[in-house]
């Protein structure tokens, strides 16, 4: 099974930009669909974005559509989440996930998870 590790979380000002990375190891990365979820303080984990195995299909939560971009580099076993125009409501621990669903928005469709990386948005 693939193992995942996120990086890139940081403190950023509202309106700023940030990029997250997810490094995969121990599995055939290109056979997994990838997704990002986030968990704001005191709230449930929520879907952010999903990406097909080849990167040709994407799905985004309405709350981030137009501001966040999910991508992947199968040669490097990396997935990315680029975020612009960050809002206070984007503050959360961000998780990448790997699965074999169909751009599912359900956390239960994903088999492997990273430990998370924290994004803090300041005024």
Coordinates of N, CA and C in Angstrom, one line a residue:
X1 N 0.8 -1.2 0.0 CA 0.0 0.0 0.0 C 0.9 1.2 0.0
X2 N 0.4 2.2 -0.7 CA 1.2 3.5 -0.8 C 1.2 4.2 0.5
X3 N 2.3 4.8 0.8 CA 2.4 5.7 2.0 C 2.5 7.1 1.5
X4 N 1.9 8.1 2.3 CA 1.8 9.5 1.8 C 2.4 10.4 2.9
X5 N 3.0 11.4 2.5 CA 3.5 12.4 3.4 C 3.4 13.8 2.8
X6 N 2.6 14.6 3.5 CA 2.4 16.0 3.0 C 3.4 16.9 3.6
X7 N 3.6 18.0 2.8 CA 4.5 19.1 3.3 C 4.0 20.4 2.7
X8 N 4.5 21.5 3.2 CA 4.2 22.8 2.7 C 3.3 23.7 3.5
X9 N 2.7 23.1 4.6 CA 1.9 23.9 5.4 C 2.6 25.0 6.1
X10 N 1.9 26.2 6.2 CA 2.6 27.3 6.8 C 1.6 28.3 7.2
X11 N 2.1 29.4 7.8 CA 1.3 30.6 8.2 C 1.3 31.5 7.0
X12 N 0.1 31.9 6.5 CA 0.1 32.8 5.4 C -1.0 33.9 5.6
X13 N -0.8 35.0 5.1 CA -1.8 36.1 5.2 C -3.0 35.9 4.4
X14 N -4.1 36.3 4.8 CA -5.3 36.3 4.0 C -5.1 36.9 2.7
X15 N -5.5 36.3 1.6 CA -5.3 36.8 0.3 C -4.0 36.3 -0.3
X16 N -3.2 35.6 0.5 CA -2.0 35.1 0.0 C -2.1 33.7 -0.7
X17 N -1.0 33.1 -1.1 CA -0.9 31.9 -1.8 C 0.0 30.9 -1.1
X18 N -0.2 29.6 -1.3 CA 0.6 28.6 -0.7 C 0.4 27.3 -1.6
X19 N 1.5 26.6 -1.6 CA 1.5 25.3 -2.3 C 1.8 24.1 -1.4
X20 N 1.0 23.1 -1.5 CA 1.3 21.9 -0.7 C 1.7 20.8 -1.6
X21 N 2.5 19.9 -1.0 CA 3.0 18.7 -1.8 C 2.7 17.4 -1.0
X22 N 2.5 16.4 -1.7 CA 2.2 15.1 -1.1 C 3.2 14.1 -1.8
X23 N 4.1 13.5 -1.1 CA 5.0 12.5 -1.6 C 4.5 11.1 -1.3
X24 N 4.5 10.3 -2.3 CA 4.1 8.9 -2.2 C 5.2 8.0 -2.3
X25 N 5.1 6.9 -1.6 CA 6.2 5.9 -1.6 C 5.5 4.5 -1.3
X26 N 6.2 3.4 -1.7 CA 5.8 2.1 -1.4 C 4.6 1.5 -2.2
X27 N 4.3 2.2 -3.3 CA 3.2 1.7 -4.1 C 3.3 2.2 -5.5
X28 N 2.5 1.8 -6.4 CA 2.5 2.3 -7.8 C 1.6 3.5 -7.8
X29 N 2.2 4.7 -7.7 CA 1.5 5.9 -7.5 C 0.5 6.2 -8.7
X30 N 0.9 5.8 -9.9 CA 0.1 6.2 -11.0 C -1.2 5.4 -11.1
X31 N -1.3 4.4 -10.2 CA -2.6 3.6 -10.2 C -3.6 4.1 -9.2
X32 N -3.2 5.1 -8.5 CA -4.1 5.7 -7.5 C -4.7 7.0 -8.0
X33 N -6.0 7.2 -7.7 CA -6.5 8.5 -7.8 C -6.1 9.3 -6.5
X34 N -5.9 10.6 -6.6 CA -5.4 11.3 -5.5 C -6.4 12.4 -5.1
X35 N -6.4 12.7 -3.8 CA -7.4 13.7 -3.4 C -6.8 14.5 -2.2
X36 N -7.3 15.7 -2.0 CA -7.0 16.5 -0.8 C -8.2 16.7 0.0
X37 N -8.1 16.6 1.3 CA -9.1 16.9 2.2 C -8.5 17.8 3.3
X38 N -9.4 18.5 4.0 CA -8.9 19.3 5.1 C -9.8 19.2 6.3
X39 N -9.3 19.5 7.5 CA -10.0 19.4 8.7 C -9.8 20.7 9.5
X40 N -10.8 21.6 9.4 CA -10.7 22.8 10.2 C -10.8 22.5 11.7
X41 N -10.3 23.4 12.6 CA -10.4 23.1 14.0 C -11.8 22.9 14.4
X42 N -12.0 21.8 15.1 CA -13.3 21.5 15.7 C -14.4 21.0 14.7
X43 N -13.9 20.8 13.5 CA -14.9 20.4 12.4 C -14.5 19.0 11.8
X44 N -15.4 18.5 11.0 CA -15.2 17.2 10.3 C -14.2 17.4 9.1
X45 N -13.6 16.3 8.8 CA -12.7 16.4 7.6 C -13.6 16.5 6.4
X46 N -13.2 17.4 5.5 CA -14.0 17.7 4.3 C -13.2 17.6 3.0
X47 N -13.9 17.2 2.0 CA -13.3 17.1 0.7 C -12.9 18.4 0.1
X48 N -11.8 18.5 -0.6 CA -11.3 19.7 -1.3 C -11.2 19.5 -2.7
X49 N -10.4 18.4 -3.2 CA -10.2 18.2 -4.6 C -9.8 16.8 -4.8
X50 N -10.1 16.3 -6.0 CA -9.6 15.0 -6.4 C -9.1 15.0 -7.8
X51 N -8.3 14.1 -8.2 CA -7.6 14.0 -9.4 C -7.5 12.6 -9.9
X52 N -7.7 12.4 -11.2 CA -7.7 11.1 -11.8 C -6.2 10.6 -11.9
X53 N -6.1 9.4 -12.2 CA -4.7 8.7 -12.3 C -3.8 9.4 -13.3
X54 N -4.3 9.8 -14.4 CA -3.5 10.5 -15.4 C -3.4 12.0 -15.2
X55 N -4.3 12.5 -14.3 CA -4.4 14.0 -14.1 C -5.3 14.7 -15.1
X56 N -6.0 13.9 -15.9 CA -6.9 14.6 -16.9 C -8.2 15.0 -16.4
X57 N -8.6 14.4 -15.2 CA -10.0 14.8 -14.7 C -9.8 15.3 -13.2
X58 N -10.5 16.3 -12.9 CA -10.5 16.9 -11.6 C -11.9 17.1 -11.0
X59 N -12.0 17.2 -9.7 CA -13.2 17.6 -9.1 C -12.8 18.5 -7.9
X60 N -13.6 19.5 -7.7 CA -13.3 20.5 -6.6 C -14.6 20.7 -5.8
X61 N -14.4 21.0 -4.5 CA -15.5 21.5 -3.7 C -15.8 22.9 -4.1
X62 N -17.0 23.3 -4.0 CA -17.4 24.6 -4.4 C -16.7 25.7 -3.7
X63 N -16.3 25.4 -2.4 CA -15.7 26.4 -1.6 C -14.3 26.8 -2.1
X64 N -13.7 26.0 -2.9 CA -12.3 26.2 -3.3 C -12.2 26.3 -4.8
X65 N -13.3 26.1 -5.5 CA -13.2 26.1 -7.0 C -12.8 27.5 -7.5
X66 N -11.8 27.5 -8.4 CA -11.3 28.7 -8.9 C -10.1 29.3 -8.1
X67 N -9.9 28.8 -6.9 CA -8.8 29.2 -6.1 C -7.8 28.2 -5.9
X68 N -8.2 26.9 -5.8 CA -7.3 25.8 -5.6 C -7.1 25.0 -6.9
X69 N -5.9 24.4 -7.0 CA -5.6 23.6 -8.2 C -4.9 22.3 -7.7
X70 N -5.4 21.2 -8.0 CA -4.8 19.9 -7.7 C -4.1 19.4 -9.0
X71 N -2.9 18.8 -8.8 CA -2.1 18.3 -9.9 C -1.2 17.2 -9.4
X72 N -0.6 16.5 -10.3 CA 0.3 15.4 -9.9 C 1.4 15.3 -10.9
X73 N 2.5 14.7 -10.5 CA 3.6 14.3 -11.4 C 3.9 12.8 -11.1
X74 N 3.4 12.0 -12.0 CA 3.5 10.6 -11.8 C 5.0 10.1 -11.8
X75 N 5.8 10.8 -12.6 CA 7.2 10.4 -12.7 C 8.0 10.7 -11.4
X76 N 7.5 11.6 -10.6 CA 8.1 12.0 -9.3 C 7.3 11.5 -8.1
X77 N 6.2 10.8 -8.4 CA 5.4 10.3 -7.2 C 4.9 11.4 -6.3
X78 N 4.5 12.5 -6.9 CA 4.1 13.7 -6.1 C 2.7 14.1 -6.6
X79 N 2.0 14.6 -5.6 CA 0.7 15.3 -5.9 C 0.8 16.7 -5.2
X80 N 0.1 17.6 -5.8 CA 0.2 19.0 -5.3 C -1.2 19.6 -5.1
X81 N -1.2 20.7 -4.3 CA -2.4 21.5 -4.1 C -1.9 22.9 -4.1
X82 N -2.2 23.7 -5.1 CA -1.8 25.1 -5.2 C -3.0 25.9 -4.8
X83 N -2.8 26.8 -3.8 CA -3.9 27.6 -3.3 C -3.6 29.1 -3.4
X84 N -4.6 29.8 -3.9 CA -4.5 31.3 -4.0 C -5.6 31.9 -3.3
X85 N -5.5 33.2 -3.1 CA -6.6 34.0 -2.4 C -7.1 33.3 -1.2
X86 N -6.2 32.9 -0.3 CA -6.5 32.2 0.9 C -7.4 33.0 1.8
X87 N -8.4 32.4 2.4 CA -9.3 33.0 3.3 C -9.1 32.4 4.7
X88 N -9.7 33.1 5.7 CA -9.6 32.6 7.1 C -10.2 31.2 7.1
X89 N -11.3 31.0 6.4 CA -12.0 29.7 6.4 C -11.2 28.6 5.8
X90 N -10.1 28.9 5.1 CA -9.2 27.8 4.6 C -8.2 27.3 5.6
X91 N -8.2 27.9 6.8 CA -7.3 27.4 7.8 C -7.7 26.0 8.3
X92 N -6.8 25.1 8.2 CA -7.1 23.7 8.5 C -5.8 22.8 8.5
X93 N -6.0 21.6 8.9 CA -5.0 20.6 8.6 C -5.3 20.0 7.3
X94 N -4.4 20.0 6.3 CA -4.7 19.4 5.0 C -4.1 18.0 4.9
X95 N -4.9 17.1 4.3 CA -4.5 15.8 4.1 C -4.5 15.4 2.7
X96 N -3.5 14.6 2.2 CA -3.7 14.0 0.9 C -4.1 12.6 1.1
X97 N -4.7 12.0 0.1 CA -5.3 10.7 0.2 C -5.2 10.0 -1.2
X98 N -5.0 8.7 -1.1 CA -4.9 7.9 -2.4 C -6.0 6.8 -2.3
X99 N -6.6 6.6 -3.5 CA -7.6 5.6 -3.5 C -7.9 5.1 -4.9
X100 N -8.8 4.3 -5.1 CA -9.2 3.7 -6.4 C -10.6 3.9 -6.7
X101 N -11.2 5.0 -6.2 CA -12.6 5.3 -6.5 C -12.7 6.0 -7.8
X102 N -13.7 6.8 -8.0 CA -13.9 7.6 -9.2 C -14.1 9.1 -8.8
X103 N -13.0 9.7 -8.5 CA -13.0 11.1 -8.1 C -14.1 11.3 -7.0
X104 N -14.1 10.3 -6.1 CA -15.0 10.4 -5.0 C -14.8 11.5 -4.0
X105 N -15.9 12.1 -3.5 CA -15.8 13.1 -2.5 C -15.9 12.5 -1.1
X106 N -16.0 11.2 -1.0 CA -16.1 10.6 0.3 C -14.8 10.2 0.8
X107 N -14.5 10.4 2.1 CA -13.3 10.1 2.7 C -13.1 8.5 2.7
X108 N -14.2 7.8 2.7 CA -14.2 6.4 2.8 C -13.8 5.7 1.5
X109 N -13.7 6.5 0.4 CA -13.2 5.9 -0.8 C -11.7 5.9 -0.9
X110 N -11.0 6.4 0.0 CA -9.6 6.5 0.0 C -8.9 5.6 1.0
X111 N -7.9 4.9 0.6 CA -7.3 3.8 1.4 C -6.1 4.3 2.2
X112 N -5.4 5.3 1.7 CA -4.2 5.7 2.3 C -4.2 7.2 2.5
X113 N -3.7 7.6 3.7 CA -3.7 9.0 4.1 C -2.4 9.4 4.6
X114 N -2.0 10.7 4.4 CA -0.9 11.2 5.1 C -1.2 11.7 6.5
X115 N -0.2 12.2 7.2 CA -0.4 12.7 8.5 C -1.0 14.1 8.6
X116 N -0.9 14.8 7.5 CA -1.5 16.1 7.5 C -0.4 17.2 7.6
X117 N -0.8 18.4 7.1 CA 0.1 19.5 7.2 C -0.8 20.7 7.5
X118 N -0.4 21.6 8.4 CA -1.3 22.6 8.9 C -1.1 23.9 8.1
X119 N -2.2 24.5 7.7 CA -2.3 25.8 7.1 C -3.0 26.8 8.0
X120 N -2.3 27.8 8.3 CA -2.9 28.9 9.2 C -3.0 30.2 8.4
X121 N -4.1 30.8 8.4 CA -4.3 32.0 7.7 C -4.5 33.2 8.7
X122 N -3.7 34.2 8.5 CA -3.7 35.3 9.4 C -4.3 36.5 8.7
X123 N -4.7 37.5 9.6 CA -5.3 38.7 9.0 C -4.3 39.6 8.4

